[in-house]
Structure formats: C-alpha cells, structure tokens
CSV table of N, CA and C in Angstrom, one decimal:
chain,number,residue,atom,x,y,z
A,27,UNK,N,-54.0,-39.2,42.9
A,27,UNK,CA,-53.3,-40.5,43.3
A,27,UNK,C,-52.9,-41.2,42.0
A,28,UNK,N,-51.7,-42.2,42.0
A,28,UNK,CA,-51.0,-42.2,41.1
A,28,UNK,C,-51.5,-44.0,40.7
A,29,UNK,N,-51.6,-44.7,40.1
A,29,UNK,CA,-51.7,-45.8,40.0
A,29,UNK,C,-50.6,-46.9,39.9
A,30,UNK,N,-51.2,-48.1,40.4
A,30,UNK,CA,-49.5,-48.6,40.7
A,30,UNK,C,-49.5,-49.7,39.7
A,31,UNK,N,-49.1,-49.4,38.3
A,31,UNK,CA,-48.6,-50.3,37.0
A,31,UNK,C,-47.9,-51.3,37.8
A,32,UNK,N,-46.9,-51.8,38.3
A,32,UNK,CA,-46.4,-52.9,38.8
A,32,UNK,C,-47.2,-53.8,39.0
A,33,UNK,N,-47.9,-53.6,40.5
A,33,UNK,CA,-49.6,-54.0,40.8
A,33,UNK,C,-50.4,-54.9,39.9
A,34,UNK,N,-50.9,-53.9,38.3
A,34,UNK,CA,-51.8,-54.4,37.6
A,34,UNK,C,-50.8,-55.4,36.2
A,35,UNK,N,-49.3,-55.3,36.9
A,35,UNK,CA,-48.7,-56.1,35.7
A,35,UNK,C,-48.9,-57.5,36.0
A,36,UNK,N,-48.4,-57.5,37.3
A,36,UNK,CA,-48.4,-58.6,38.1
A,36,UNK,C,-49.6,-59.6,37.8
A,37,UNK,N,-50.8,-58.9,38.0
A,37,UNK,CA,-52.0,-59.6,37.8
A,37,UNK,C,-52.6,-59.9,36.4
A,38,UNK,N,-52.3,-58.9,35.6
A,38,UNK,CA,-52.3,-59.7,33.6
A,38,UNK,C,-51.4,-61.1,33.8
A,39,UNK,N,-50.6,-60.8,34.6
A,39,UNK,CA,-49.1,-62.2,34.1
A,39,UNK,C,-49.7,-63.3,34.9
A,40,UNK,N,-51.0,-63.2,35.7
A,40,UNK,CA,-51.3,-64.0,36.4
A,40,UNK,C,-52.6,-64.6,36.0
A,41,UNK,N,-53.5,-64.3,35.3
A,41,UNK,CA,-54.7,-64.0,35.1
A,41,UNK,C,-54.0,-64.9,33.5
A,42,UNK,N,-53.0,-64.3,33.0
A,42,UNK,CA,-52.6,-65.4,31.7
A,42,UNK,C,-52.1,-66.3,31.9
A,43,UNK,N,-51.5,-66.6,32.7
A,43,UNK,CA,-51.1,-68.0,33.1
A,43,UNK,C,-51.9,-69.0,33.6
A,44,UNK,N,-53.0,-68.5,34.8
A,44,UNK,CA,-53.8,-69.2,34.5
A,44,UNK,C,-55.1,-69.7,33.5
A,45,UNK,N,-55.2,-69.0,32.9
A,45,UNK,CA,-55.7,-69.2,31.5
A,45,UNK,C,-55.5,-70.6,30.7
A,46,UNK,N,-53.6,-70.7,30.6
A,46,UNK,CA,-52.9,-71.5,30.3
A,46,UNK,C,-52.8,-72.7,31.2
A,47,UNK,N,-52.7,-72.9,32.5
A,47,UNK,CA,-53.1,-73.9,33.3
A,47,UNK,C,-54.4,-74.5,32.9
A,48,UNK,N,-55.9,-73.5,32.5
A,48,UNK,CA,-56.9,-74.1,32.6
A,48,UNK,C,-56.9,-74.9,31.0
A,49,UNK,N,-57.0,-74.5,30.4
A,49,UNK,CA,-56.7,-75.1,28.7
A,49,UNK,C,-55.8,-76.2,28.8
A,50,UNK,N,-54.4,-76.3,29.4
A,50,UNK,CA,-54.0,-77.2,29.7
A,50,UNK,C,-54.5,-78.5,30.5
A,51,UNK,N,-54.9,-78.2,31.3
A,51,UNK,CA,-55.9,-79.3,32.3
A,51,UNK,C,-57.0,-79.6,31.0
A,52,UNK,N,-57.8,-78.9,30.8
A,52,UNK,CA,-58.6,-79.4,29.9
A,52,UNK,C,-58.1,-80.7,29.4
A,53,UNK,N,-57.3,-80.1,28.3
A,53,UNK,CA,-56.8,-81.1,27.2
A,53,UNK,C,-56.3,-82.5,27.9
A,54,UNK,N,-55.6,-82.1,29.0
A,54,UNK,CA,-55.1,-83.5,29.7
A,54,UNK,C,-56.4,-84.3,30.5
A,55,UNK,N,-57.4,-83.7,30.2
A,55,UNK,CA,-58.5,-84.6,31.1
A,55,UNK,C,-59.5,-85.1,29.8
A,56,UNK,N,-59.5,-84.3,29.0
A,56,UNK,CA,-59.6,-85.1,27.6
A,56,UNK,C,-59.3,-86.2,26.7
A,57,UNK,N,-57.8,-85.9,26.7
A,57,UNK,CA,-56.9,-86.9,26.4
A,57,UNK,C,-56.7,-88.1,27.3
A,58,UNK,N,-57.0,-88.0,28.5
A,58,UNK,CA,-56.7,-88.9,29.2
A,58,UNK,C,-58.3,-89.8,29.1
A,59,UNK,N,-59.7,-89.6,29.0
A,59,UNK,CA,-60.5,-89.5,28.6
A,59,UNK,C,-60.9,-90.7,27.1
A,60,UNK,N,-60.0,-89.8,25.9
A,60,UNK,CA,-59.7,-91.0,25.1
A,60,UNK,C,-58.9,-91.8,25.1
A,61,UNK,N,-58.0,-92.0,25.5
A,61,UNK,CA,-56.8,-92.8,26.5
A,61,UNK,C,-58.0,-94.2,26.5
A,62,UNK,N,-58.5,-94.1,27.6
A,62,UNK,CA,-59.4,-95.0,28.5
A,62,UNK,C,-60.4,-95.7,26.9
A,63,UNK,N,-60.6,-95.3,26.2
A,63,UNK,CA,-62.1,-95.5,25.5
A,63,UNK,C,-61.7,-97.1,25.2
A,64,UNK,N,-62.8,-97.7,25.3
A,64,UNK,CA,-62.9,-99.0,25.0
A,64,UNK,C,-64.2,-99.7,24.6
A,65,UNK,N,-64.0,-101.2,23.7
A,65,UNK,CA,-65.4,-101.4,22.7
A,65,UNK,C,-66.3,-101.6,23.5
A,66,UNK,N,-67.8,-101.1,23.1
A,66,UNK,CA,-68.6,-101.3,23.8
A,66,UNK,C,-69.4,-102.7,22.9
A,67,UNK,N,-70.6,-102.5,23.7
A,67,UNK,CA,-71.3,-104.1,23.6
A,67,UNK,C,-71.8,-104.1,21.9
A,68,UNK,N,-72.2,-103.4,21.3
A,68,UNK,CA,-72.8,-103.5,20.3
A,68,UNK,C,-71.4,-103.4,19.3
A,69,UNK,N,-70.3,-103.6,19.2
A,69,UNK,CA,-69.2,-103.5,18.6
A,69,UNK,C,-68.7,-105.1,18.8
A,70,UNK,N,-69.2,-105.5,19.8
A,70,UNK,CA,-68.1,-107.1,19.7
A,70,UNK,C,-69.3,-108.1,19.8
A,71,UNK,N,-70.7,-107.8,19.2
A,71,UNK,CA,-71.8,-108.6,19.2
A,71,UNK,C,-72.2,-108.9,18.4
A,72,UNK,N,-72.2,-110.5,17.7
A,72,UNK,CA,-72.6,-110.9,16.6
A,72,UNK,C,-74.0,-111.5,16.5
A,73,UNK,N,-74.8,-111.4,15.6
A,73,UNK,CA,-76.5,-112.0,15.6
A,73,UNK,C,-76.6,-112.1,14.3
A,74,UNK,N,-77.2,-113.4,14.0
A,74,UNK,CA,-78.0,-114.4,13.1
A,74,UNK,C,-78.8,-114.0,12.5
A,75,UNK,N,-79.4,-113.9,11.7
A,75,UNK,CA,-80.9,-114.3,11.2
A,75,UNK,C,-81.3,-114.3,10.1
A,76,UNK,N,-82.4,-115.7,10.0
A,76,UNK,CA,-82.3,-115.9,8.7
A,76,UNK,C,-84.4,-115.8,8.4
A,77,UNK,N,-84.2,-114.7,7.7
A,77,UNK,CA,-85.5,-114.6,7.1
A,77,UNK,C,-85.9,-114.9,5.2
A,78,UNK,N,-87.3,-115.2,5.1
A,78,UNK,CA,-87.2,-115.1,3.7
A,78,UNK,C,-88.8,-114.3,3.7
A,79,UNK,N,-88.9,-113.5,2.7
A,79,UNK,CA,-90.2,-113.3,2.3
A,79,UNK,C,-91.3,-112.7,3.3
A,80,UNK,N,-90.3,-111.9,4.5
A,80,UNK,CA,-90.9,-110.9,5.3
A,80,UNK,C,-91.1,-108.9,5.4
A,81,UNK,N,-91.5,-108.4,5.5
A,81,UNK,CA,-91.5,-106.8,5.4
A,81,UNK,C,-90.4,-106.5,6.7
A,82,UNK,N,-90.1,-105.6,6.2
A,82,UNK,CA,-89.1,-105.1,6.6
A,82,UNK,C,-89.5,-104.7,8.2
A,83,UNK,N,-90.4,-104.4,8.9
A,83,UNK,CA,-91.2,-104.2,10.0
A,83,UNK,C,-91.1,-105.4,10.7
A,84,UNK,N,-91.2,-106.6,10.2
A,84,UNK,CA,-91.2,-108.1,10.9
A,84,UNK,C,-90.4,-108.0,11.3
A,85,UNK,N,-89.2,-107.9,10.4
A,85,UNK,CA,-87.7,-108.1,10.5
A,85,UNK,C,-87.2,-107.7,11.2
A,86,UNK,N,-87.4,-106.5,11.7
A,86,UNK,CA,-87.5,-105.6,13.0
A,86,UNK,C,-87.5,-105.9,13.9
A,87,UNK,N,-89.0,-106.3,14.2
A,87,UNK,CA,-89.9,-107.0,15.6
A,87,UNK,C,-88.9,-108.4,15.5
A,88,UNK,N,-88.7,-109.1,14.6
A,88,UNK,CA,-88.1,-110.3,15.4
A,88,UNK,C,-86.8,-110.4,15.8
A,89,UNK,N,-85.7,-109.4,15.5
A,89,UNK,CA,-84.3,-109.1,16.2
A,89,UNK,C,-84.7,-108.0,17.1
A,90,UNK,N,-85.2,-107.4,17.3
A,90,UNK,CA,-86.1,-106.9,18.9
A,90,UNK,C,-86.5,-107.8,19.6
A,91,UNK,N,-87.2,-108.7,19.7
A,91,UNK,CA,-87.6,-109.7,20.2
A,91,UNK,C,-86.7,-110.8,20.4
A,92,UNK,N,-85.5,-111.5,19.8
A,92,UNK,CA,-84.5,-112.2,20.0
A,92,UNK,C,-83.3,-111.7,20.6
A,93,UNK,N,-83.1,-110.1,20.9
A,93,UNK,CA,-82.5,-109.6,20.7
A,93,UNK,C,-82.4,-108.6,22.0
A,94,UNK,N,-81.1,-107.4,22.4
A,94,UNK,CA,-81.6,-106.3,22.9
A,94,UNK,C,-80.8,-105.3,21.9
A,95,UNK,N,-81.3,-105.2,20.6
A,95,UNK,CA,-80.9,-104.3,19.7
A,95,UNK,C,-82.5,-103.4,19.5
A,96,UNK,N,-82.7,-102.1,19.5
A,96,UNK,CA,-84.1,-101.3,19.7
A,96,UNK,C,-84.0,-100.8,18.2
A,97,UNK,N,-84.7,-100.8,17.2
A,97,UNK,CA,-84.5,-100.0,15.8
A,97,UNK,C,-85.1,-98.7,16.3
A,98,UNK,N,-84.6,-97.4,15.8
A,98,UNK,CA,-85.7,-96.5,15.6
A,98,UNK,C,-85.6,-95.8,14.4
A,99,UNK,N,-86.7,-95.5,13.3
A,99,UNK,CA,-86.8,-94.7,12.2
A,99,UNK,C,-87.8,-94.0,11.9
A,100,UNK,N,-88.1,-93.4,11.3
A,100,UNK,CA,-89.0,-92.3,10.5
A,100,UNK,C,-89.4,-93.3,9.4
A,101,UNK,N,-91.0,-93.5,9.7
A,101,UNK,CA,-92.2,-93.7,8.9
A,101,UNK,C,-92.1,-93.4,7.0
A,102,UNK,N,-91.7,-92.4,7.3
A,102,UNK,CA,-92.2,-91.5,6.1
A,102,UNK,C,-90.5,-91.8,5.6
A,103,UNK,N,-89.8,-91.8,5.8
A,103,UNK,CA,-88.6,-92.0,5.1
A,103,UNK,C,-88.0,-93.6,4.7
A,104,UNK,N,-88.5,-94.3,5.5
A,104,UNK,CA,-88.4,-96.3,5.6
A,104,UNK,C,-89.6,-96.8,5.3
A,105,UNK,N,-89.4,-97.3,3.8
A,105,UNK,CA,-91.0,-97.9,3.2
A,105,UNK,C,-90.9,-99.4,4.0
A,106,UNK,N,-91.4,-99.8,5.5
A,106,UNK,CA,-91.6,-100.7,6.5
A,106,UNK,C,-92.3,-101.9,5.8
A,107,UNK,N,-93.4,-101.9,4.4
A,107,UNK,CA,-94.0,-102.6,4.2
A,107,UNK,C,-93.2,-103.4,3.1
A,108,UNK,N,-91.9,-102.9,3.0
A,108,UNK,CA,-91.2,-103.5,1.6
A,108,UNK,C,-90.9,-104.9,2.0
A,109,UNK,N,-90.9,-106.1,1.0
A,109,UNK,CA,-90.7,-107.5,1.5
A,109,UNK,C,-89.2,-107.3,1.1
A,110,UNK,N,-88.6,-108.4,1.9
A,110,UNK,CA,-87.1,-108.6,1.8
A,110,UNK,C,-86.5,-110.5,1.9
C-alpha cells in the first residue's frame, strides 16, 4: 500500500501553523499583561523617621512597628548590632 504524501503535507502545514498561532497568542497575552502593569503600594509610599544612636535591629523593629514594611535578612551577612 502506497502512502498518501498529500495527506501528511497537509498536516506538517497545519501542525506549523499552529505552532505559530500559539507563540503568537503567547506574546499578545504577555504584552497585553505589561500593557496593564501599574505602581504598586510600596512605590508611591513615603515614611519618616528620625533616629539617633540606635542598632540597626531597633531601626528595624520600629518602621515594622510604625509601619507595614517587613525587613528580612541574613544574620551572618547584616552586622544588626551596628549603631547608626
């Protein structure tokens, strides 16, 4: 039995195209995506504070505390007890 080339052309030319539909959608659901992006809260929020002659750990806890900004860091990398 003979194979029918026409058949399997048809379906490469279709199987590439859609390929190209899906890559396309992507991109447009991406771009549309950044389109939309807008500032969030920590970008258009201004805070105060006036310390003197506290460790850098205080300083922390008290715009945590006045605040809803969360610090997080590594111990061993942030000397916490440094005064500022």
């Amino acid at each position: 039995m003979k194979k029918n080339n026409w058949f399997s052309r048809i379906k490469t030319k279709h199987e590439r195209l859609i390929r190209i539909m899906k890559a396309c959608s992507l991109f447009l659901i991406l771009s549309a995506g950044a389109s939309f992006a807008i500032e969030s809260y920590s970008q258009n929020t201004y805070f105060t504070l006036e310390a003197r002659n506290q460790t850098v750990k205080e300083v922390f806890k008290t715009v945590e505390s006045s605040s809803e900004y969360i610090f997080f860091y590594l111990d061993e990398t942030l000397d916490v007890n440094r005064t500022v």
